GROMACS .gro file of C-alpha atoms in nm:
model
  463
    1MET     CA    1   0.046  -0.005   0.002
    2GLY     CA    2   0.126   0.325  -0.100
    3LEU     CA    3   0.144   0.573   0.157
    4ASP     CA    4  -0.127   0.787   0.164
    5GLY     CA    5  -0.328   0.406   0.154
    6SER     CA    6  -0.397   0.416  -0.210
    7LEU     CA    7  -0.378   0.009  -0.345
    8ASP     CA    8  -0.025   0.098  -0.517
    9GLN     CA    9   0.007  -0.161  -0.382
   10GLU     CA   10  -0.262  -0.441  -0.554
   11SER     CA   11  -0.244  -0.231  -0.871
   12ALA     CA   12   0.098  -0.278  -0.970
   13ALA     CA   13   0.124  -0.607  -0.862
   14PRO     CA   14   0.252  -0.902  -1.115
   15ALA     CA   15  -0.034  -1.093  -1.325
   16PRO     CA   16  -0.003  -1.432  -1.181
   17ALA     CA   17   0.151  -1.691  -1.389
   18LEU     CA   18  -0.036  -1.912  -1.564
   19PRO     CA   19   0.049  -2.180  -1.751
   20ARG     CA   20   0.013  -2.083  -2.158
   21ARG     CA   21  -0.229  -2.383  -2.197
   22SER     CA   22  -0.452  -2.281  -1.925
   23LEU     CA   23  -0.684  -2.212  -2.241
   24PHE     CA   24  -1.025  -2.292  -2.053
   25ARG     CA   25  -0.991  -2.073  -1.721
   26TYR     CA   26  -1.258  -1.933  -1.604
   27ASN     CA   27  -1.079  -1.588  -1.611
   28SER     CA   28  -0.941  -1.660  -1.951
   29PRO     CA   29  -1.060  -1.438  -2.303
   30LEU     CA   30  -1.133  -1.818  -2.484
   31THR     CA   31  -1.367  -1.869  -2.139
   32GLN     CA   32  -1.569  -1.544  -2.145
   33VAL     CA   33  -1.492  -1.461  -2.559
   34GLY     CA   34  -1.746  -1.837  -2.539
   35LEU     CA   35  -1.952  -1.675  -2.214
   36ILE     CA   36  -2.084  -1.410  -2.421
   37GLY     CA   37  -2.110  -1.620  -2.729
   38LEU     CA   38  -2.400  -1.831  -2.522
   39VAL     CA   39  -2.587  -1.527  -2.434
   40CYS     CA   40  -2.604  -1.403  -2.705
   41PHE     CA   41  -2.719  -1.789  -2.822
   42CYS     CA   42  -2.978  -1.678  -2.615
   43CYS     CA   43  -3.083  -1.359  -2.710
   44PRO     CA   44  -3.005  -1.174  -2.956
   45GLY     CA   45  -2.979  -1.524  -3.176
   46MET     CA   46  -3.346  -1.686  -3.095
   47PHE     CA   47  -3.451  -1.295  -3.209
   48ASN     CA   48  -3.284  -1.425  -3.505
   49ALA     CA   49  -3.496  -1.647  -3.536
   50LEU     CA   50  -3.767  -1.575  -3.493
   51SER     CA   51  -3.708  -1.219  -3.726
   52GLY     CA   52  -3.562  -1.507  -3.999
   53MET     CA   53  -3.941  -1.659  -4.020
   54GLY     CA   54  -4.070  -1.331  -4.164
   55ALA     CA   55  -4.326  -1.109  -4.057
   56GLY     CA   56  -4.204  -1.253  -3.712
   57GLY     CA   57  -4.367  -1.627  -3.762
   58GLN     CA   58  -4.741  -1.435  -3.882
   59VAL     CA   59  -4.885  -1.435  -4.206
   60ASP     CA   60  -4.962  -1.029  -4.232
   61PRO     CA   61  -4.630  -0.864  -4.230
   62THR     CA   62  -4.751  -0.511  -4.061
   63ALA     CA   63  -4.713  -0.582  -3.686
   64ALA     CA   64  -4.388  -0.728  -3.724
   65ASN     CA   65  -4.220  -0.337  -3.983
   66ASN     CA   66  -4.379  -0.129  -3.692
   67ALA     CA   67  -4.209  -0.373  -3.445
   68ASN     CA   68  -3.860  -0.317  -3.575
   69THR     CA   69  -3.889   0.080  -3.711
   70ALA     CA   70  -3.965   0.114  -3.325
   71LEU     CA   71  -3.670  -0.151  -3.263
   72TYR     CA   72  -3.441  -0.035  -3.514
   73THR     CA   73  -3.465   0.324  -3.415
   74THR     CA   74  -3.443   0.279  -2.986
   75PHE     CA   75  -3.166   0.099  -3.139
   76ALA     CA   76  -3.032   0.332  -3.274
   77VAL     CA   77  -2.967   0.621  -2.996
   78PHE     CA   78  -2.908   0.362  -2.751
   79GLY     CA   79  -2.623   0.127  -2.955
   80VAL     CA   80  -2.414   0.458  -2.910
   81LEU     CA   81  -2.509   0.575  -2.587
   82GLY     CA   82  -2.474   0.163  -2.444
   83GLY     CA   83  -2.053   0.211  -2.485
   84GLY     CA   84  -2.106   0.508  -2.188
   85ILE     CA   85  -2.401   0.303  -2.069
   86TYR     CA   86  -2.077  -0.009  -2.053
   87ASN     CA   87  -1.803   0.251  -1.910
   88VAL     CA   88  -2.012   0.313  -1.583
   89LEU     CA   89  -2.232   0.038  -1.468
   90GLY     CA   90  -1.954  -0.282  -1.599
   91PRO     CA   91  -2.039  -0.598  -1.810
   92ARG     CA   92  -2.293  -0.780  -1.613
   93LEU     CA   93  -2.542  -0.489  -1.522
   94THR     CA   94  -2.559  -0.353  -1.911
   95LEU     CA   95  -2.552  -0.694  -2.047
   96ALA     CA   96  -2.840  -0.842  -1.807
   97ALA     CA   97  -3.090  -0.555  -1.851
   98GLY     CA   98  -3.002  -0.617  -2.233
   99CYS     CA   99  -3.101  -0.934  -2.289
  100SER     CA  100  -3.371  -0.908  -2.021
  101THR     CA  101  -3.555  -0.709  -2.322
  102TYR     CA  102  -3.549  -1.026  -2.575
  103VAL     CA  103  -3.819  -1.152  -2.354
  104LEU     CA  104  -4.042  -0.910  -2.390
  105TYR     CA  105  -4.065  -0.864  -2.729
  106ALA     CA  106  -4.081  -1.280  -2.749
  107GLY     CA  107  -4.397  -1.263  -2.500
  108SER     CA  108  -4.568  -0.978  -2.713
  109PHE     CA  109  -4.598  -1.195  -3.014
  110LEU     CA  110  -4.739  -1.437  -2.763
  111TYR     CA  111  -5.000  -1.213  -2.724
  112TYR     CA  112  -5.017  -1.017  -3.036
  113ASN     CA  113  -5.100  -1.414  -3.159
  114HIS     CA  114  -5.460  -1.434  -2.967
  115TYR     CA  115  -5.529  -1.096  -3.004
  116GLN     CA  116  -5.392  -0.919  -3.331
  117HIS     CA  117  -5.329  -0.586  -3.178
  118GLN     CA  118  -4.966  -0.497  -3.299
  119ALA     CA  119  -4.906  -0.161  -3.003
  120PHE     CA  120  -4.796  -0.405  -2.693
  121ALA     CA  121  -4.542  -0.535  -2.981
  122ILE     CA  122  -4.454  -0.196  -3.152
  123VAL     CA  123  -4.410  -0.071  -2.775
  124ALA     CA  124  -4.225  -0.409  -2.719
  125GLY     CA  125  -3.983  -0.346  -2.954
  126ALA     CA  126  -3.908  -0.010  -2.881
  127ILE     CA  127  -3.846  -0.149  -2.459
  128LEU     CA  128  -3.594  -0.410  -2.723
  129GLY     CA  129  -3.436  -0.135  -2.879
  130VAL     CA  130  -3.298  -0.005  -2.518
  131GLY     CA  131  -3.212  -0.384  -2.498
  132ALA     CA  132  -3.043  -0.440  -2.749
  133GLY     CA  133  -2.825  -0.091  -2.760
  134LEU     CA  134  -2.681  -0.234  -2.423
  135LEU     CA  135  -2.598  -0.540  -2.519
  136TRP     CA  136  -2.407  -0.482  -2.824
  137ALA     CA  137  -2.245  -0.230  -2.667
  138GLY     CA  138  -2.096  -0.445  -2.480
  139GLU     CA  139  -2.066  -0.708  -2.661
  140GLY     CA  140  -1.859  -0.538  -2.904
  141ALA     CA  141  -1.604  -0.446  -2.595
  142ILE     CA  142  -1.558  -0.799  -2.447
  143MET     CA  143  -1.484  -0.931  -2.784
  144THR     CA  144  -1.293  -0.643  -2.893
  145SER     CA  145  -1.082  -0.624  -2.635
  146TYR     CA  146  -1.035  -0.905  -2.432
  147PRO     CA  147  -0.914  -1.130  -2.687
  148PRO     CA  148  -0.492  -1.038  -2.743
  149ARG     CA  149  -0.415  -0.820  -3.075
  150ASP     CA  150  -0.319  -1.105  -3.298
  151ARG     CA  151  -0.622  -1.317  -3.258
  152LYS     CA  152  -0.904  -1.057  -3.251
  153GLY     CA  153  -1.032  -1.219  -3.582
  154THR     CA  154  -1.015  -1.621  -3.438
  155TYR     CA  155  -1.197  -1.474  -3.130
  156ILE     CA  156  -1.456  -1.288  -3.362
  157SER     CA  157  -1.538  -1.623  -3.507
  158LEU     CA  158  -1.601  -1.797  -3.219
  159PHE     CA  159  -1.819  -1.534  -3.096
  160TRP     CA  160  -1.959  -1.542  -3.400
  161SER     CA  161  -2.015  -1.943  -3.492
  162ILE     CA  162  -2.184  -1.930  -3.077
  163PHE     CA  163  -2.400  -1.707  -3.176
  164ASN     CA  164  -2.524  -1.824  -3.474
  165MET     CA  165  -2.592  -2.195  -3.369
  166GLY     CA  166  -2.884  -2.014  -3.120
  167GLY     CA  167  -3.004  -1.821  -3.474
  168VAL     CA  168  -2.970  -2.215  -3.582
  169ILE     CA  169  -3.150  -2.412  -3.315
  170GLY     CA  170  -3.367  -2.131  -3.362
  171GLY     CA  171  -3.480  -2.188  -3.631
  172LEU     CA  172  -3.550  -2.578  -3.611
  173ILE     CA  173  -3.775  -2.448  -3.358
  174PRO     CA  174  -4.052  -2.359  -3.608
  175PHE     CA  175  -3.955  -2.587  -3.809
  176ALA     CA  176  -4.036  -2.831  -3.530
  177LEU     CA  177  -4.338  -2.710  -3.466
  178ASN     CA  178  -4.496  -2.600  -3.704
  179TYR     CA  179  -4.385  -2.887  -3.949
  180ASN     CA  180  -4.775  -2.963  -4.052
  181ARG     CA  181  -4.900  -2.614  -4.039
  182ASN     CA  182  -5.188  -2.458  -4.243
  183GLU     CA  183  -4.926  -2.210  -4.473
  184ALA     CA  184  -5.226  -1.930  -4.389
  185ALA     CA  185  -5.204  -2.050  -4.040
  186SER     CA  186  -4.904  -1.877  -3.796
  187VAL     CA  187  -4.741  -1.984  -3.593
  188ASN     CA  188  -4.856  -2.183  -3.294
  189ASP     CA  189  -4.798  -2.061  -2.886
  190GLY     CA  190  -4.513  -2.295  -2.824
  191THR     CA  191  -4.295  -2.124  -3.110
  192TYR     CA  192  -4.284  -1.816  -2.899
  193ILE     CA  193  -4.246  -2.018  -2.581
  194GLY     CA  194  -3.963  -2.222  -2.704
  195PHE     CA  195  -3.785  -1.834  -2.778
  196MET     CA  196  -3.920  -1.698  -2.440
  197CYS     CA  197  -3.783  -1.957  -2.244
  198PHE     CA  198  -3.371  -1.949  -2.425
  199MET     CA  199  -3.390  -1.561  -2.362
  200THR     CA  200  -3.483  -1.605  -2.014
  201VAL     CA  201  -3.175  -1.821  -1.952
  202GLY     CA  202  -2.889  -1.594  -2.148
  203ALA     CA  203  -3.055  -1.299  -1.939
  204LEU     CA  204  -2.962  -1.509  -1.644
  205LEU     CA  205  -2.610  -1.605  -1.801
  206SER     CA  206  -2.441  -1.260  -1.810
  207PHE     CA  207  -2.395  -1.199  -1.463
  208ALA     CA  208  -2.120  -1.494  -1.506
  209ILE     CA  209  -1.912  -1.296  -1.759
  210LEU     CA  210  -1.622  -1.132  -1.550
  211PRO     CA  211  -1.473  -0.745  -1.607
  212PRO     CA  212  -1.176  -0.641  -1.788
  213SER     CA  213  -0.948  -0.568  -1.486
  214LYS     CA  214  -1.057  -0.998  -1.393
  215VAL     CA  215  -0.966  -1.178  -1.714
  216ILE     CA  216  -0.569  -1.288  -1.730
  217ARG     CA  217  -0.413  -1.362  -2.125
  218ASP     CA  218  -0.211  -1.629  -2.044
  219ASP     CA  219   0.090  -1.388  -2.103
  220GLY     CA  220  -0.060  -1.292  -1.736
  221SER     CA  221  -0.135  -0.949  -1.911
  222THR     CA  222  -0.524  -0.821  -1.794
  223CYS     CA  223  -0.720  -0.751  -2.111
  224THR     CA  224  -0.739  -0.343  -2.070
  225ASN     CA  225  -0.594  -0.034  -1.829
  226VAL     CA  226  -0.992  -0.033  -1.726
  227LYS     CA  227  -1.039   0.256  -1.488
  228TYR     CA  228  -1.455   0.287  -1.485
  229SER     CA  229  -1.547   0.616  -1.623
  230SER     CA  230  -1.813   0.853  -1.502
  231VAL     CA  231  -2.170   0.941  -1.661
  232SER     CA  232  -2.045   1.315  -1.767
  233THR     CA  233  -1.679   1.211  -1.953
  234GLU     CA  234  -1.876   0.904  -2.152
  235ALA     CA  235  -2.165   1.222  -2.268
  236ALA     CA  236  -1.900   1.403  -2.353
  237GLU     CA  237  -1.686   1.105  -2.525
  238ILE     CA  238  -1.910   1.016  -2.778
  239LEU     CA  239  -2.042   1.346  -2.893
  240LYS     CA  240  -1.706   1.315  -2.958
  241LEU     CA  241  -1.704   1.013  -3.177
  242PHE     CA  242  -1.909   1.223  -3.455
  243LEU     CA  243  -1.608   1.374  -3.561
  244ASN     CA  244  -1.409   1.078  -3.516
  245TRP     CA  245  -1.213   1.017  -3.886
  246LYS     CA  246  -1.199   0.676  -3.795
  247MET     CA  247  -1.581   0.646  -3.693
  248LEU     CA  248  -1.685   0.853  -3.964
  249LEU     CA  249  -1.508   0.641  -4.203
  250ILE     CA  250  -1.734   0.324  -4.056
  251VAL     CA  251  -2.061   0.475  -4.110
  252PRO     CA  252  -2.134   0.366  -4.468
  253ALA     CA  253  -2.037  -0.057  -4.410
  254ALA     CA  254  -2.219  -0.009  -4.150
  255TRP     CA  255  -2.568   0.139  -4.217
  256ALA     CA  256  -2.534  -0.085  -4.483
  257SER     CA  257  -2.465  -0.424  -4.221
  258ASN     CA  258  -2.802  -0.489  -4.142
  259PHE     CA  259  -3.010  -0.287  -4.396
  260PHE     CA  260  -3.039  -0.578  -4.533
  261TYR     CA  261  -3.228  -0.832  -4.314
  262SER     CA  262  -3.635  -0.668  -4.446
  263TYR     CA  263  -3.563  -0.753  -4.751
  264GLN     CA  264  -3.358  -1.129  -4.715
  265PHE     CA  265  -3.648  -1.255  -4.413
  266THR     CA  266  -3.990  -1.113  -4.550
  267ASN     CA  267  -3.971  -1.054  -4.909
  268VAL     CA  268  -3.700  -1.342  -5.021
  269ASN     CA  269  -3.779  -1.669  -4.720
  270GLY     CA  270  -4.143  -1.484  -4.651
  271VAL     CA  271  -4.237  -1.462  -4.989
  272LEU     CA  272  -4.046  -1.744  -5.171
  273PHE     CA  273  -4.103  -1.999  -4.906
  274ASN     CA  274  -4.378  -2.190  -4.752
  275LEU     CA  275  -4.386  -2.183  -4.288
  276ARG     CA  276  -4.187  -2.520  -4.250
  277THR     CA  277  -3.959  -2.454  -4.562
  278ARG     CA  278  -3.866  -2.068  -4.407
  279GLY     CA  279  -3.817  -2.284  -4.072
  280LEU     CA  280  -3.602  -2.486  -4.155
  281ASN     CA  281  -3.369  -2.197  -4.463
  282ASN     CA  282  -3.302  -2.043  -4.115
  283VAL     CA  283  -3.149  -2.346  -3.974
  284PHE     CA  284  -2.896  -2.304  -4.276
  285TYR     CA  285  -2.901  -1.970  -4.310
  286TRP     CA  286  -2.746  -1.956  -3.957
  287GLY     CA  287  -2.523  -2.257  -4.007
  288ALA     CA  288  -2.361  -2.029  -4.302
  289GLN     CA  289  -2.326  -1.728  -4.101
  290MET     CA  290  -2.096  -1.983  -3.896
  291LEU     CA  291  -1.920  -2.098  -4.177
  292GLY     CA  292  -1.845  -1.792  -4.316
  293SER     CA  293  -1.710  -1.627  -3.951
  294VAL     CA  294  -1.490  -1.854  -3.898
  295GLY     CA  295  -1.298  -1.891  -4.277
  296ILE     CA  296  -1.321  -1.476  -4.260
  297GLY     CA  297  -1.137  -1.535  -3.894
  298TYR     CA  298  -0.867  -1.707  -4.017
  299VAL     CA  299  -0.799  -1.476  -4.313
  300LEU     CA  300  -0.804  -1.166  -4.091
  301ASP     CA  301  -0.575  -1.346  -3.794
  302PHE     CA  302  -0.386  -1.606  -3.993
  303SER     CA  303  -0.345  -1.565  -4.440
  304PHE     CA  304   0.006  -1.341  -4.392
  305PRO     CA  305   0.260  -1.191  -4.117
  306SER     CA  306   0.140  -0.838  -4.224
  307ARG     CA  307  -0.177  -0.733  -4.036
  308LYS     CA  308  -0.224  -0.461  -4.248
  309VAL     CA  309  -0.231  -0.700  -4.622
  310ARG     CA  310  -0.453  -0.924  -4.393
  311GLY     CA  311  -0.728  -0.622  -4.421
  312TYR     CA  312  -0.664  -0.562  -4.747
  313VAL     CA  313  -0.708  -0.927  -4.824
  314GLY     CA  314  -1.046  -0.948  -4.623
  315ILE     CA  315  -1.213  -0.658  -4.721
  316LEU     CA  316  -1.101  -0.786  -5.099
  317LEU     CA  317  -1.281  -1.065  -5.043
  318VAL     CA  318  -1.549  -1.008  -4.914
  319ALA     CA  319  -1.642  -0.764  -5.159
  320LEU     CA  320  -1.570  -1.013  -5.437
  321LEU     CA  321  -1.792  -1.239  -5.255
  322GLY     CA  322  -2.037  -1.060  -5.220
  323THR     CA  323  -2.067  -0.902  -5.579
  324ALA     CA  324  -2.160  -1.248  -5.638
  325VAL     CA  325  -2.356  -1.283  -5.404
  326TRP     CA  326  -2.569  -0.977  -5.489
  327GLY     CA  327  -2.529  -1.061  -5.837
  328GLY     CA  328  -2.780  -1.370  -5.814
  329GLY     CA  329  -2.968  -1.260  -5.578
  330LEU     CA  330  -3.019  -0.941  -5.880
  331ALA     CA  331  -3.104  -1.227  -6.102
  332HIS     CA  332  -3.290  -1.425  -5.933
  333GLN     CA  333  -3.556  -1.072  -5.816
  334LEU     CA  334  -3.618  -1.048  -6.186
  335THR     CA  335  -3.817  -1.334  -6.216
  336TYR     CA  336  -4.102  -1.197  -5.951
  337THR     CA  337  -4.211  -0.911  -5.821
  338ARG     CA  338  -4.427  -0.764  -5.512
  339GLU     CA  339  -4.776  -0.759  -5.833
  340LYS     CA  340  -4.674  -1.078  -5.925
  341LEU     CA  341  -4.570  -1.312  -5.637
  342PRO     CA  342  -4.510  -1.645  -5.656
  343GLU     CA  343  -4.604  -2.018  -5.607
  344LYS     CA  344  -4.441  -2.056  -5.174
  345LEU     CA  345  -4.170  -2.319  -5.255
  346ASP     CA  346  -4.149  -2.695  -5.052
  347PHE     CA  347  -3.872  -2.890  -4.939
  348LYS     CA  348  -3.993  -3.123  -4.952
  349ASN     CA  349  -4.236  -3.176  -5.284
  350SER     CA  350  -4.000  -2.894  -5.505
  351HIS     CA  351  -3.702  -3.008  -5.494
  352SER     CA  352  -3.596  -2.866  -5.836
  353ASP     CA  353  -3.735  -2.552  -5.801
  354TYR     CA  354  -3.629  -2.528  -5.429
  355ALA     CA  355  -3.279  -2.565  -5.557
  356GLY     CA  356  -3.166  -2.202  -5.641
  357PRO     CA  357  -3.363  -1.976  -5.380
  358PHE     CA  358  -3.231  -2.163  -5.109
  359VAL     CA  359  -2.818  -2.202  -5.204
  360LEU     CA  360  -2.920  -1.794  -5.290
  361TYR     CA  361  -3.081  -1.736  -4.913
  362PHE     CA  362  -2.815  -1.945  -4.792
  363SER     CA  363  -2.549  -1.727  -4.958
  364TYR     CA  364  -2.652  -1.432  -4.814
  365GLY     CA  365  -2.617  -1.596  -4.473
  366LEU     CA  366  -2.273  -1.649  -4.521
  367LEU     CA  367  -2.151  -1.314  -4.710
  368ASP     CA  368  -2.350  -1.104  -4.325
  369ALA     CA  369  -2.124  -1.315  -4.177
  370MET     CA  370  -1.829  -1.217  -4.358
  371PHE     CA  371  -1.938  -0.900  -4.375
  372GLN     CA  372  -1.987  -0.872  -3.986
  373SER     CA  373  -1.723  -1.012  -3.900
  374LEU     CA  374  -1.531  -0.778  -4.120
  375VAL     CA  375  -1.579  -0.473  -4.003
  376TYR     CA  376  -1.528  -0.639  -3.601
  377TRP     CA  377  -1.224  -0.661  -3.701
  378VAL     CA  378  -1.140  -0.304  -3.813
  379ILE     CA  379  -1.295  -0.162  -3.501
  380GLY     CA  380  -1.050  -0.418  -3.301
  381SER     CA  381  -0.787  -0.332  -3.450
  382LEU     CA  382  -0.847   0.031  -3.380
  383ALA     CA  383  -0.766   0.008  -2.972
  384ASP     CA  384  -0.730  -0.190  -2.767
  385ASP     CA  385  -0.876  -0.075  -2.417
  386SER     CA  386  -1.190  -0.126  -2.353
  387GLU     CA  387  -1.321   0.163  -2.309
  388THR     CA  388  -1.320   0.309  -2.619
  389LEU     CA  389  -1.378  -0.034  -2.764
  390SER     CA  390  -1.715   0.002  -2.608
  391ARG     CA  391  -1.734   0.314  -2.703
  392TYR     CA  392  -1.649   0.247  -3.073
  393SER     CA  393  -1.863  -0.033  -3.071
  394GLY     CA  394  -2.202   0.132  -2.956
  395PHE     CA  395  -2.121   0.356  -3.255
  396TYR     CA  396  -2.125   0.066  -3.502
  397LYS     CA  397  -2.412  -0.032  -3.367
  398GLY     CA  398  -2.611   0.316  -3.355
  399VAL     CA  399  -2.540   0.393  -3.711
  400GLN     CA  400  -2.644  -0.032  -3.848
  401SER     CA  401  -2.949   0.031  -3.597
  402ALA     CA  402  -3.089   0.320  -3.823
  403GLY     CA  403  -2.984   0.146  -4.112
  404ALA     CA  404  -3.244  -0.116  -3.994
  405ALA     CA  405  -3.470   0.114  -3.878
  406VAL     CA  406  -3.526   0.310  -4.224
  407ALA     CA  407  -3.463  -0.065  -4.451
  408TRP     CA  408  -3.861  -0.167  -4.209
  409GLN     CA  409  -3.965   0.165  -4.305
  410ILE     CA  410  -3.907   0.137  -4.661
  411ASP     CA  411  -4.060  -0.303  -4.660
  412GLN     CA  412  -4.418  -0.105  -4.477
  413HIS     CA  413  -4.371   0.176  -4.786
  414LYS     CA  414  -4.379  -0.121  -5.035
  415VAL     CA  415  -4.083   0.002  -5.263
  416SER     CA  416  -4.044  -0.278  -5.518
  417PHE     CA  417  -3.861  -0.545  -5.439
  418LEU     CA  418  -3.569  -0.485  -5.678
  419GLY     CA  419  -3.550  -0.136  -5.552
  420GLU     CA  420  -3.469  -0.325  -5.224
  421LEU     CA  421  -3.213  -0.536  -5.408
  422ILE     CA  422  -3.080  -0.259  -5.532
  423ILE     CA  423  -3.070  -0.010  -5.247
  424ASN     CA  424  -2.873  -0.326  -5.005
  425TRP     CA  425  -2.615  -0.431  -5.282
  426SER     CA  426  -2.500  -0.030  -5.322
  427LEU     CA  427  -2.493   0.008  -4.940
  428MET     CA  428  -2.248  -0.213  -4.888
  429THR     CA  429  -2.067  -0.156  -5.191
  430VAL     CA  430  -1.973   0.187  -5.095
  431GLY     CA  431  -1.865   0.006  -4.775
  432TYR     CA  432  -1.599  -0.120  -4.903
  433PRO     CA  433  -1.285   0.143  -5.027
  434LEU     CA  434  -1.407   0.338  -4.679
  435LEU     CA  435  -1.255   0.024  -4.443
  436LEU     CA  436  -0.982  -0.044  -4.693
  437VAL     CA  437  -0.898   0.345  -4.670
  438LEU     CA  438  -0.935   0.264  -4.295
  439VAL     CA  439  -0.666  -0.041  -4.310
  440LYS     CA  440  -0.453   0.161  -4.469
  441LEU     CA  441  -0.384   0.516  -4.214
  442ALA     CA  442  -0.528   0.305  -3.856
  443VAL     CA  443  -0.433  -0.021  -3.853
  444LYS     CA  444  -0.086  -0.046  -3.794
  445ASP     CA  445   0.150  -0.357  -3.857
  446ASP     CA  446   0.349  -0.328  -3.481
  447VAL     CA  447   0.200  -0.500  -3.203
  448LYS     CA  448   0.404  -0.469  -2.921
  449GLY     CA  449   0.305  -0.273  -2.617
  450GLU     CA  450  -0.027  -0.343  -2.564
  451GLU     CA  451  -0.257  -0.146  -2.348
  452GLY     CA  452  -0.336  -0.442  -2.129
  453ASP     CA  453   0.010  -0.492  -1.976
  454LYS     CA  454  -0.078  -0.196  -1.744
  455LYS     CA  455  -0.331  -0.346  -1.501
  456GLU     CA  456  -0.498  -0.109  -1.237
  457VAL     CA  457  -0.813  -0.215  -1.037
  458ALA     CA  458  -1.164  -0.205  -1.116
  459PRO     CA  459  -1.374  -0.003  -0.802
  460SER     CA  460  -1.556  -0.302  -0.656
  461PHE     CA  461  -1.910  -0.202  -0.770
  462ALA     CA  462  -1.786  -0.305  -1.191
  463HIS     CA  463  -1.635  -0.677  -0.995
   0.00000   0.00000   0.00000
């Protein structure tokens, strides 16, 4: 202890020596990233499965479109604020508060199944937007700051795979429970109840996440130079993000990164396939996300010695894949319109007609994971400390959600399917060259002197 009675002794004490292979320690970055993956498996993973059915599992998409607009509007605000809230409250309270709102949202569609009143779904969507902003800001801080600098792509792919397994399992729920259900009907109550059970588990599991000061890498360093912040400090730092040139370069990619969900879920999966086939398609859509995240994670961590070069190669690879996938989507979109809808396909009875649209939908999932994992890797390469990365991640999710809010209303206002596809393709394409500029100007190859090497003790309330 110092002369003034401060915690210098604890702060200066060397971190305990740990064996290099103890990857599965509870306080290791690997375990903690795995845990946040499980939290997102249960909450946003199940939400994705619910949304992926098209119209939230309902026949009429109006309630789901309006609920999603409310959701992403509040998400846009609290996504940006979420990083600051995380820095004040710490991970456990932030994540638990965020996760609890997912249960309410799924319950609102259970209510809608019986009463057909969309007001509850819209209010629940707005509340979920607040919670999602908190959850994803905390998740972004953990996923980008806990891993070692040279393995961020690998840890991001690990998180993305666990998280999207939620979409896979969540897709099996409506597939199994609605296998023999009439196509003109909405999904049954058991589907929503199943989602609510998983989401409740996710909220409880969030209390298992450790704060950065207690997470220790295999070299004995803590994950960040952590010092929990104040409301006034965070307000000032969040405002600075809107003048930060790095964040401004991220804006087009962030805006595009959830914009396409309304088109893909409602106007591809929802329009082309019957009820049980939509559930099956979601299993493969989110499974494709797992494959895509692992593939791009390998490229971004192991393909070349230079981190800049790995960034360039990753961006070019995703750009080429994006061009091919959206080009295939354009070719298929030209075969139907809002005014001339095709006959719905069933995986069991329309094998030859089903194969092409299925591969397209699978490819959309593959591209989504690769694109978002790439953006997260770029964000993670801009800093190492949890405080900064929580703000960056929150800004990314805020802009992303603002784009999604606009996208759901574009669909609600019946813009042509072809118009929606062209908007989506164009927005994603604009993001690639700006990401290249960001990697060139802001990503450094020098990996010496990580911020996490300096250990400070967080106040006890955050532990």
